[in-house]
PDB file of C-alpha atoms in Angstrom:
ATOM      1  CA  MET A 971      -1.752 -12.320 -20.573  1.00 86.00           C
ATOM      2  CA  ARG A 972      -4.150 -10.839 -18.462  1.00 87.00           C
ATOM      3  CA  ARG A 973      -5.535 -13.650 -17.147  1.00 92.00           C
ATOM      4  CA  LEU A 974      -2.071 -15.469 -16.398  1.00 95.00           C
ATOM      5  CA  LYS A 975      -1.089 -12.416 -14.583  1.00 95.00           C
ATOM      6  CA  VAL A 976      -4.006 -13.247 -12.671  1.00 95.00           C
ATOM      7  CA  ALA A 977      -3.145 -16.615 -11.924  1.00 96.00           C
ATOM      8  CA  PHE A 978      -0.240 -16.270 -10.670  1.00 96.00           C
ATOM      9  CA  TYR A 979      -1.224 -13.652  -8.263  1.00 96.00           C
ATOM     10  CA  TRP A 980      -3.879 -16.290  -6.770  1.00 97.00           C
ATOM     11  CA  THR A 981      -0.972 -19.018  -6.825  1.00 97.00           C
ATOM     12  CA  ILE A 982       1.384 -16.335  -4.785  1.00 96.00           C
ATOM     13  CA  LYS A 983      -1.132 -15.272  -2.907  1.00 96.00           C
ATOM     14  CA  THR A 984      -2.384 -19.283  -2.018  1.00 95.00           C
ATOM     15  CA  ILE A 985       1.117 -19.878  -1.235  1.00 94.00           C
ATOM     16  CA  ALA A 986       1.627 -16.814   1.526  1.00 94.00           C
ATOM     17  CA  TRP A 987      -1.490 -17.446   3.040  1.00 92.00           C
ATOM     18  CA  PRO A 988      -0.264 -20.274   5.453  1.00 93.00           C
ATOM     19  CA  VAL A 989       3.109 -19.031   5.714  1.00 92.00           C
ATOM     20  CA  THR A 990       2.262 -15.803   6.924  1.00 94.00           C
ATOM     21  CA  ARG A 991      -0.126 -17.625   9.414  1.00 93.00           C
ATOM     22  CA  ALA A 992       1.796 -19.842  10.809  1.00 93.00           C
ATOM     23  CA  TYR A 993       5.466 -17.995  10.331  1.00 94.00           C
ATOM     24  CA  VAL A 994       4.121 -14.294  11.483  1.00 94.00           C
ATOM     25  CA  ARG A 995       0.986 -15.554  13.432  1.00 94.00           C
ATOM     26  CA  LEU A 996      -0.782 -13.340  10.929  1.00 95.00           C
ATOM     27  CA  ARG A 997      -4.687 -11.269  12.428  1.00 94.00           C
ATOM     28  CA  VAL A 998      -6.801  -9.412  10.325  1.00 96.00           C
ATOM     29  CA  ILE A 999      -9.230  -6.725  12.179  1.00 95.00           C
ATOM     30  CA  GLY A1000     -11.479  -4.751  10.133  1.00 96.00           C
ATOM     31  CA  GLY A1001     -12.380  -6.781   7.450  1.00 95.00           C
ATOM     32  CA  GLY A1002     -15.853  -5.998   7.128  1.00 95.00           C
ATOM     33  CA  ASN A1003     -14.111  -2.470   6.221  1.00 96.00           C
ATOM     34  CA  VAL A1004     -13.369  -4.074   2.671  1.00 96.00           C
ATOM     35  CA  PRO A1005     -15.675  -3.571  -0.264  1.00 95.00           C
ATOM     36  CA  ALA A1006     -16.039  -6.873  -1.959  1.00 95.00           C
ATOM     37  CA  THR A1007     -16.599  -5.218  -4.954  1.00 96.00           C
ATOM     38  CA  GLY A1008     -15.660  -1.760  -7.078  1.00 97.00           C
ATOM     39  CA  PRO A1009     -12.449   0.337  -7.236  1.00 97.00           C
ATOM     40  CA  CYS A1010     -10.991   1.628  -4.140  1.00 97.00           C
ATOM     41  CA  LEU A1011      -7.642   2.471  -3.436  1.00 98.00           C
ATOM     42  CA  LEU A1012      -5.612   0.737  -0.414  1.00 98.00           C
ATOM     43  CA  VAL A1013      -3.171   3.057   1.718  1.00 97.00           C
ATOM     44  CA  ALA A1014      -0.997   1.360   4.491  1.00 96.00           C
ATOM     45  CA  ASN A1015       2.191   2.365   6.689  1.00 93.00           C
ATOM     46  CA  HIS A1016       5.309   1.055   5.104  1.00 90.00           C
ATOM     47  CA  VAL A1017       7.993  -0.014   7.793  1.00 86.00           C
ATOM     48  CA  SER A1018       9.446  -3.598   6.149  1.00 89.00           C
ATOM     49  CA  PHE A1019      10.166  -5.322   2.782  1.00 89.00           C
ATOM     50  CA  VAL A1020       7.392  -8.123   4.323  1.00 93.00           C
ATOM     51  CA  ASP A1021       4.715  -5.036   4.233  1.00 94.00           C
ATOM     52  CA  PRO A1022       3.297  -6.370   0.487  1.00 94.00           C
ATOM     53  CA  VAL A1023       3.355  -9.688   1.302  1.00 95.00           C
ATOM     54  CA  VAL A1024       1.302  -9.426   4.614  1.00 96.00           C
ATOM     55  CA  LEU A1025      -1.023  -7.210   2.919  1.00 97.00           C
ATOM     56  CA  GLY A1026      -1.751  -9.193   0.102  1.00 96.00           C
ATOM     57  CA  SER A1027      -2.280 -12.086   2.298  1.00 96.00           C
ATOM     58  CA  ALA A1028      -4.751 -10.307   4.973  1.00 96.00           C
ATOM     59  CA  PHE A1029      -6.702  -8.176   1.537  1.00 97.00           C
ATOM     60  CA  PRO A1030      -9.389 -10.890   0.504  1.00 96.00           C
ATOM     61  CA  ARG A1031      -9.405  -8.804  -3.250  1.00 97.00           C
ATOM     62  CA  ARG A1032      -6.098  -8.759  -5.598  1.00 97.00           C
ATOM     63  CA  ILE A1033      -3.996  -6.104  -5.343  1.00 98.00           C
ATOM     64  CA  ILE A1034      -2.276  -3.918  -8.118  1.00 97.00           C
ATOM     65  CA  PHE A1035       0.562  -2.750  -5.978  1.00 97.00           C
ATOM     66  CA  MET A1036       2.575   0.853  -7.252  1.00 95.00           C
ATOM     67  CA  ILE A1037       6.035   0.203  -6.245  1.00 93.00           C
ATOM     68  CA  THR A1038       9.259   2.694  -6.767  1.00 90.00           C
ATOM     69  CA  ARG A1039      10.762   2.232 -10.031  1.00 89.00           C
ATOM     70  CA  PRO A1040      14.301   1.135  -8.217  1.00 85.00           C
ATOM     71  CA  ILE A1041      12.747  -1.561  -6.891  1.00 87.00           C
ATOM     72  CA  TYR A1042      10.792  -2.912  -9.777  1.00 89.00           C
ATOM     73  CA  ARG A1043      13.866  -2.882 -11.990  1.00 86.00           C
ATOM     74  CA  LEU A1044      16.265  -5.228  -9.718  1.00 86.00           C
ATOM     75  CA  ARG A1045      17.433  -7.725 -11.911  1.00 82.00           C
ATOM     76  CA  ARG A1046      16.329 -10.834 -10.250  1.00 87.00           C
ATOM     77  CA  LEU A1047      13.030  -9.543  -9.300  1.00 89.00           C
ATOM     78  CA  THR A1048      11.470  -7.767 -12.438  1.00 92.00           C
ATOM     79  CA  TRP A1049       9.901 -10.598 -13.631  1.00 93.00           C
ATOM     80  CA  PHE A1050       7.692 -11.466 -10.575  1.00 95.00           C
ATOM     81  CA  TYR A1051       7.105  -7.507 -10.106  1.00 94.00           C
ATOM     82  CA  TYR A1052       5.772  -7.722 -13.706  1.00 94.00           C
ATOM     83  CA  MET A1053       3.807 -11.408 -13.193  1.00 96.00           C
ATOM     84  CA  MET A1054       2.082  -9.727 -10.363  1.00 96.00           C
ATOM     85  CA  ASP A1055       0.916  -6.724 -12.443  1.00 95.00           C
ATOM     86  CA  THR A1056       2.725  -3.687 -10.579  1.00 96.00           C
ATOM     87  CA  ILE A1057       2.578  -0.563 -11.492  1.00 96.00           C
ATOM     88  CA  PRO A1058       6.211   1.144 -11.526  1.00 93.00           C
ATOM     89  CA  VAL A1059       6.499   5.012 -10.235  1.00 92.00           C
ATOM     90  CA  ALA A1060       9.167   7.224  -9.805  1.00 87.00           C
ATOM     91  CA  PHE A1061      10.213   8.234  -6.106  1.00 76.00           C
ATOM     92  CA  ASP A1062      10.843  11.857  -5.930  1.00 75.00           C
ATOM     93  CA  VAL A1063       9.110  13.269  -9.664  1.00 79.00           C
ATOM     94  CA  PRO A1064       5.653  13.369 -10.882  1.00 80.00           C
ATOM     95  CA  ASP A1065       4.831  10.203 -12.773  1.00 88.00           C
ATOM     96  CA  PRO A1066       2.168  10.704 -15.135  1.00 92.00           C
ATOM     97  CA  GLY A1067       2.698   7.195 -16.618  1.00 94.00           C
ATOM     98  CA  ALA A1068       2.128   5.708 -13.247  1.00 94.00           C
ATOM     99  CA  MET A1069      -0.859   7.882 -12.513  1.00 94.00           C
ATOM    100  CA  LYS A1070      -2.635   7.246 -15.739  1.00 96.00           C
ATOM    101  CA  ALA A1071      -2.226   3.230 -15.118  1.00 96.00           C
ATOM    102  CA  ALA A1072      -3.442   3.458 -11.984  1.00 97.00           C
ATOM    103  CA  LEU A1073      -6.720   5.590 -12.516  1.00 97.00           C
ATOM    104  CA  ARG A1074      -7.171   2.923 -15.538  1.00 97.00           C
ATOM    105  CA  ALA A1075      -7.036   0.239 -13.228  1.00 97.00           C
ATOM    106  CA  LEU A1076      -9.702   1.900 -10.922  1.00 97.00           C
ATOM    107  CA  ARG A1077     -11.899   2.434 -14.068  1.00 97.00           C
ATOM    108  CA  ALA A1078     -11.764  -1.314 -14.397  1.00 97.00           C
ATOM    109  CA  GLY A1079     -13.376  -1.362 -10.181  1.00 97.00           C
ATOM    110  CA  ARG A1080      -9.702  -3.126  -9.260  1.00 97.00           C
ATOM    111  CA  VAL A1081      -8.036  -2.151  -5.838  1.00 98.00           C
ATOM    112  CA  VAL A1082      -4.797  -0.249  -6.356  1.00 98.00           C
ATOM    113  CA  GLY A1083      -2.499  -0.446  -3.547  1.00 97.00           C
ATOM    114  CA  ILE A1084       0.180   2.405  -2.325  1.00 96.00           C
ATOM    115  CA  PHE A1085       2.344   3.423   0.113  1.00 94.00           C
ATOM    116  CA  PRO A1086       1.898   6.629   0.522  1.00 92.00           C
ATOM    117  CA  GLU A1087       5.212   7.429   2.289  1.00 86.00           C
ATOM    118  CA  GLY A1088       6.659   6.345  -0.872  1.00 77.00           C
ATOM    119  CA  GLN A1089       9.473   4.496   0.532  1.00 74.00           C
ATOM    120  CA  ARG A1090       9.965   1.920   3.790  1.00 78.00           C
ATOM    121  CA  MET A1091      10.212   4.058   7.236  1.00 73.00           C
ATOM    122  CA  PRO A1092      13.864   2.477   8.791  1.00 69.00           C
ATOM    123  CA  ASP A1093      12.327   3.658  12.241  1.00 70.00           C
ATOM    124  CA  GLY A1094       9.369   1.884  12.230  1.00 71.00           C
ATOM    125  CA  ASN A1095       7.666   5.151  12.455  1.00 73.00           C
ATOM    126  CA  LEU A1096       4.774   6.794  10.459  1.00 77.00           C
ATOM    127  CA  GLY A1097       6.283   8.867   7.926  1.00 74.00           C
ATOM    128  CA  GLN A1098       5.150  11.986   5.657  1.00 79.00           C
ATOM    129  CA  GLY A1099       2.098  11.051   2.913  1.00 80.00           C
ATOM    130  CA  LYS A1100       3.178  12.351  -0.388  1.00 83.00           C
ATOM    131  CA  SER A1101       0.752  13.781  -2.689  1.00 85.00           C
ATOM    132  CA  GLY A1102       0.918  10.786  -4.893  1.00 90.00           C
ATOM    133  CA  ALA A1103      -1.903   8.970  -3.545  1.00 93.00           C
ATOM    134  CA  ALA A1104      -4.074  11.488  -2.667  1.00 94.00           C
ATOM    135  CA  MET A1105      -4.018  13.025  -6.372  1.00 92.00           C
ATOM    136  CA  ILE A1106      -5.087   9.090  -7.464  1.00 95.00           C
ATOM    137  CA  ALA A1107      -7.927   9.524  -4.688  1.00 95.00           C
ATOM    138  CA  ALA A1108      -9.356  13.108  -6.281  1.00 94.00           C
ATOM    139  CA  ARG A1109      -8.834  12.122  -9.733  1.00 92.00           C
ATOM    140  CA  SER A1110     -10.587   8.577  -9.757  1.00 94.00           C
ATOM    141  CA  GLY A1111     -13.263   9.501  -6.684  1.00 94.00           C
ATOM    142  CA  ALA A1112     -12.640   5.800  -5.551  1.00 96.00           C
ATOM    143  CA  PRO A1113     -12.881   5.323  -1.712  1.00 97.00           C
ATOM    144  CA  VAL A1114      -9.795   4.988   0.258  1.00 98.00           C
ATOM    145  CA  ILE A1115      -9.175   2.168   2.570  1.00 98.00           C
ATOM    146  CA  PRO A1116      -6.572   2.851   5.021  1.00 98.00           C
ATOM    147  CA  ALA A1117      -4.739   0.039   6.584  1.00 97.00           C
ATOM    148  CA  ALA A1118      -2.290  -0.024   9.510  1.00 96.00           C
ATOM    149  CA  ILE A1119       0.388  -2.914   9.215  1.00 95.00           C
ATOM    150  CA  ILE A1120       1.360  -3.462  13.032  1.00 93.00           C
ATOM    151  CA  GLY A1121       4.574  -5.351  13.920  1.00 90.00           C
ATOM    152  CA  ALA A1122       6.338  -5.757  10.380  1.00 90.00           C
ATOM    153  CA  HIS A1123       9.166  -3.608  11.504  1.00 87.00           C
ATOM    154  CA  GLY A1124       9.817  -6.092  14.415  1.00 87.00           C
ATOM    155  CA  VAL A1125       9.769  -8.924  11.349  1.00 92.00           C
ATOM    156  CA  MET A1126      12.256  -7.374   9.122  1.00 87.00           C
ATOM    157  CA  PRO A1127      13.078  -4.032   9.232  1.00 79.00           C
ATOM    158  CA  VAL A1128      14.950  -2.063   6.609  1.00 77.00           C
ATOM    159  CA  GLY A1129      18.648  -3.393   6.682  1.00 78.00           C
ATOM    160  CA  SER A1130      18.047  -7.162   8.005  1.00 82.00           C
ATOM    161  CA  ALA A1131      18.509 -10.041   5.437  1.00 80.00           C
ATOM    162  CA  PHE A1132      16.063 -12.258   6.636  1.00 88.00           C
ATOM    163  CA  PRO A1133      12.405 -12.105   8.453  1.00 87.00           C
ATOM    164  CA  ARG A1134      11.768 -13.252  12.006  1.00 90.00           C
ATOM    165  CA  PRO A1135       8.937 -14.840  13.767  1.00 90.00           C
ATOM    166  CA  ARG A1136       7.164 -11.998  15.162  1.00 90.00           C
ATOM    167  CA  GLN A1137       3.385 -11.433  14.858  1.00 92.00           C
ATOM    168  CA  VAL A1138       1.904  -8.947  12.489  1.00 94.00           C
ATOM    169  CA  ARG A1139      -1.582  -7.592  12.370  1.00 94.00           C
ATOM    170  CA  VAL A1140      -3.181  -5.563   9.749  1.00 96.00           C
ATOM    171  CA  VAL A1141      -6.254  -3.380  10.744  1.00 96.00           C
ATOM    172  CA  PHE A1142      -8.390  -2.040   7.797  1.00 98.00           C
ATOM    173  CA  GLY A1143     -10.236   1.115   8.646  1.00 97.00           C
ATOM    174  CA  GLU A1144     -13.867   2.582   7.363  1.00 97.00           C
ATOM    175  CA  PRO A1145     -13.523   4.265   3.963  1.00 97.00           C
ATOM    176  CA  PHE A1146     -13.777   7.361   2.882  1.00 97.00           C
ATOM    177  CA  ARG A1147     -13.143  10.183  -0.483  1.00 95.00           C
ATOM    178  CA  PHE A1148     -11.737  12.767  -1.945  1.00 93.00           C
ATOM    179  CA  LEU A1149     -14.248  15.428  -1.419  1.00 85.00           C
ATOM    180  CA  PRO A1150     -15.442  16.993  -4.804  1.00 78.00           C
ATOM    181  CA  TYR A1151     -13.900  20.251  -5.805  1.00 80.00           C
ATOM    182  CA  GLU A1152     -13.935  22.557  -8.771  1.00 73.00           C
ATOM    183  CA  GLY A1153     -11.805  22.978 -11.929  1.00 73.00           C
ATOM    184  CA  ARG A1154      -9.616  20.559 -13.329  1.00 77.00           C
ATOM    185  CA  ARG A1155      -7.377  20.148 -10.050  1.00 81.00           C
ATOM    186  CA  PRO A1156      -7.978  20.648  -6.668  1.00 85.00           C
ATOM    187  CA  PRO A1157      -5.900  23.035  -4.796  1.00 85.00           C
ATOM    188  CA  ARG A1158      -2.972  22.361  -3.086  1.00 88.00           C
ATOM    189  CA  GLU A1159      -3.899  23.110   0.496  1.00 89.00           C
ATOM    190  CA  GLN A1160      -6.587  20.231   0.132  1.00 90.00           C
ATOM    191  CA  MET A1161      -4.339  17.893  -1.401  1.00 91.00           C
ATOM    192  CA  ASP A1162      -2.029  18.505   1.232  1.00 91.00           C
ATOM    193  CA  ALA A1163      -5.057  18.282   3.777  1.00 92.00           C
ATOM    194  CA  PHE A1164      -6.303  14.919   2.201  1.00 94.00           C
ATOM    195  CA  ALA A1165      -1.896  13.380   2.638  1.00 93.00           C
ATOM    196  CA  ASP A1166      -2.157  14.289   5.972  1.00 93.00           C
ATOM    197  CA  ARG A1167      -5.463  12.951   6.111  1.00 94.00           C
ATOM    198  CA  ILE A1168      -4.746   9.543   4.955  1.00 95.00           C
ATOM    199  CA  MET A1169      -1.947   9.306   7.281  1.00 92.00           C
ATOM    200  CA  GLN A1170      -3.722  10.014   9.966  1.00 92.00           C
ATOM    201  CA  SER A1171      -6.520   7.482   9.369  1.00 95.00           C
ATOM    202  CA  ILE A1172      -3.896   5.071   9.443  1.00 94.00           C
ATOM    203  CA  ALA A1173      -2.528   6.238  12.886  1.00 91.00           C
ATOM    204  CA  ASP A1174      -5.763   6.266  14.304  1.00 93.00           C
ATOM    205  CA  LEU A1175      -6.042   2.063  13.529  1.00 94.00           C
ATOM    206  CA  MET A1176      -2.881   1.802  15.950  1.00 85.00           C
ATOM    207  CA  THR A1177      -4.194   1.467  19.673  1.00 72.00           C
ATOM    208  CA  PRO A1178      -1.262   2.473  22.082  1.00 59.00           C
ATOM    209  CA  GLU A1179      -0.632  -1.480  22.580  1.00 55.00           C
ATOM    210  CA  GLU A1180      -0.463  -2.322  19.124  1.00 54.00           C
ATOM    211  CA  ALA A1181       1.891   1.250  18.220  1.00 52.00           C
ATOM    212  CA  ALA A1182       4.054   0.121  20.902  1.00 46.00           C
ATOM    213  CA  MET A1183       5.171  -2.774  18.697  1.00 49.00           C
ATOM    214  CA  ASP A1184       6.529  -0.839  16.396  1.00 52.00           C
ATOM    215  CA  ALA A1185       6.852   2.482  17.866  1.00 44.00           C
ATOM    216  CA  PRO A1186       5.205   4.536  15.488  1.00 36.00           C
ATOM    217  CA  ALA A1187       5.577   8.308  16.456  1.00 40.00           C
ATOM    218  CA  GLY A1188       2.395   9.200  14.623  1.00 40.00           C
ATOM    219  CA  THR A1189       1.834  11.477  11.662  1.00 39.00           C
ATOM    220  CA  ARG A1190       4.516  14.426  10.594  1.00 38.00           C
ATOM    221  CA  ARG A1191       3.258  17.354   9.057  1.00 36.00           C
ATOM    222  CA  ARG A1192       4.014  17.475   5.103  1.00 39.00           C
ATOM    223  CA  SER A1193       6.035  20.728   3.975  1.00 32.00           C
ATOM    224  CA  SER A1194       4.541  23.276   1.668  1.00 31.00           C
ATOM    225  CA  GLY A1195       7.443  22.158  -0.639  1.00 29.00           C
TER     226      GLY A1195
END
């Protein structure tokens, strides 16, 4: 089954590649920051339903995306997400099963993709980074690759039914890692700080001109709750 899923992913990517190049004039910047091999955690902002499509097209390696369970369970699309080898994750409560699946994938040298905000931002702004991505980075030790998806909000904002032909750019930043910590779990303060760093690393990839495409408001500080 794994070979079938791998073949399915690359078939979809092969189809999506020319579509994203022609329809949204996808431009990729910073591809040299992407490791050719080995595990990595790919983190990106999330403002549109097309984000996984353009991110998957821009990224040269196969991505195992983490997606929320309500999306995964959409009756007409569950088979698709299953064949794409996605990891369903609870949105508002800890999900040990999803965490273990992500860590297994990283230990196997694969790429795990996650949108740290946990949901699409309807206003196109950067939201708060939740602790899930920070915990995966801490537990795995894998390098984190930040990616800024710029322009996707104009293509298909939340609530729209069909994508519009607007230009999209994907910018990849330099890898960074969670600092070593003592004990079984890192302190909550260190987790919160790293969650903020993830979102800031995405914001830093947006120039003023590019940021104006989605009008991002910058990162917001996480609450302690």
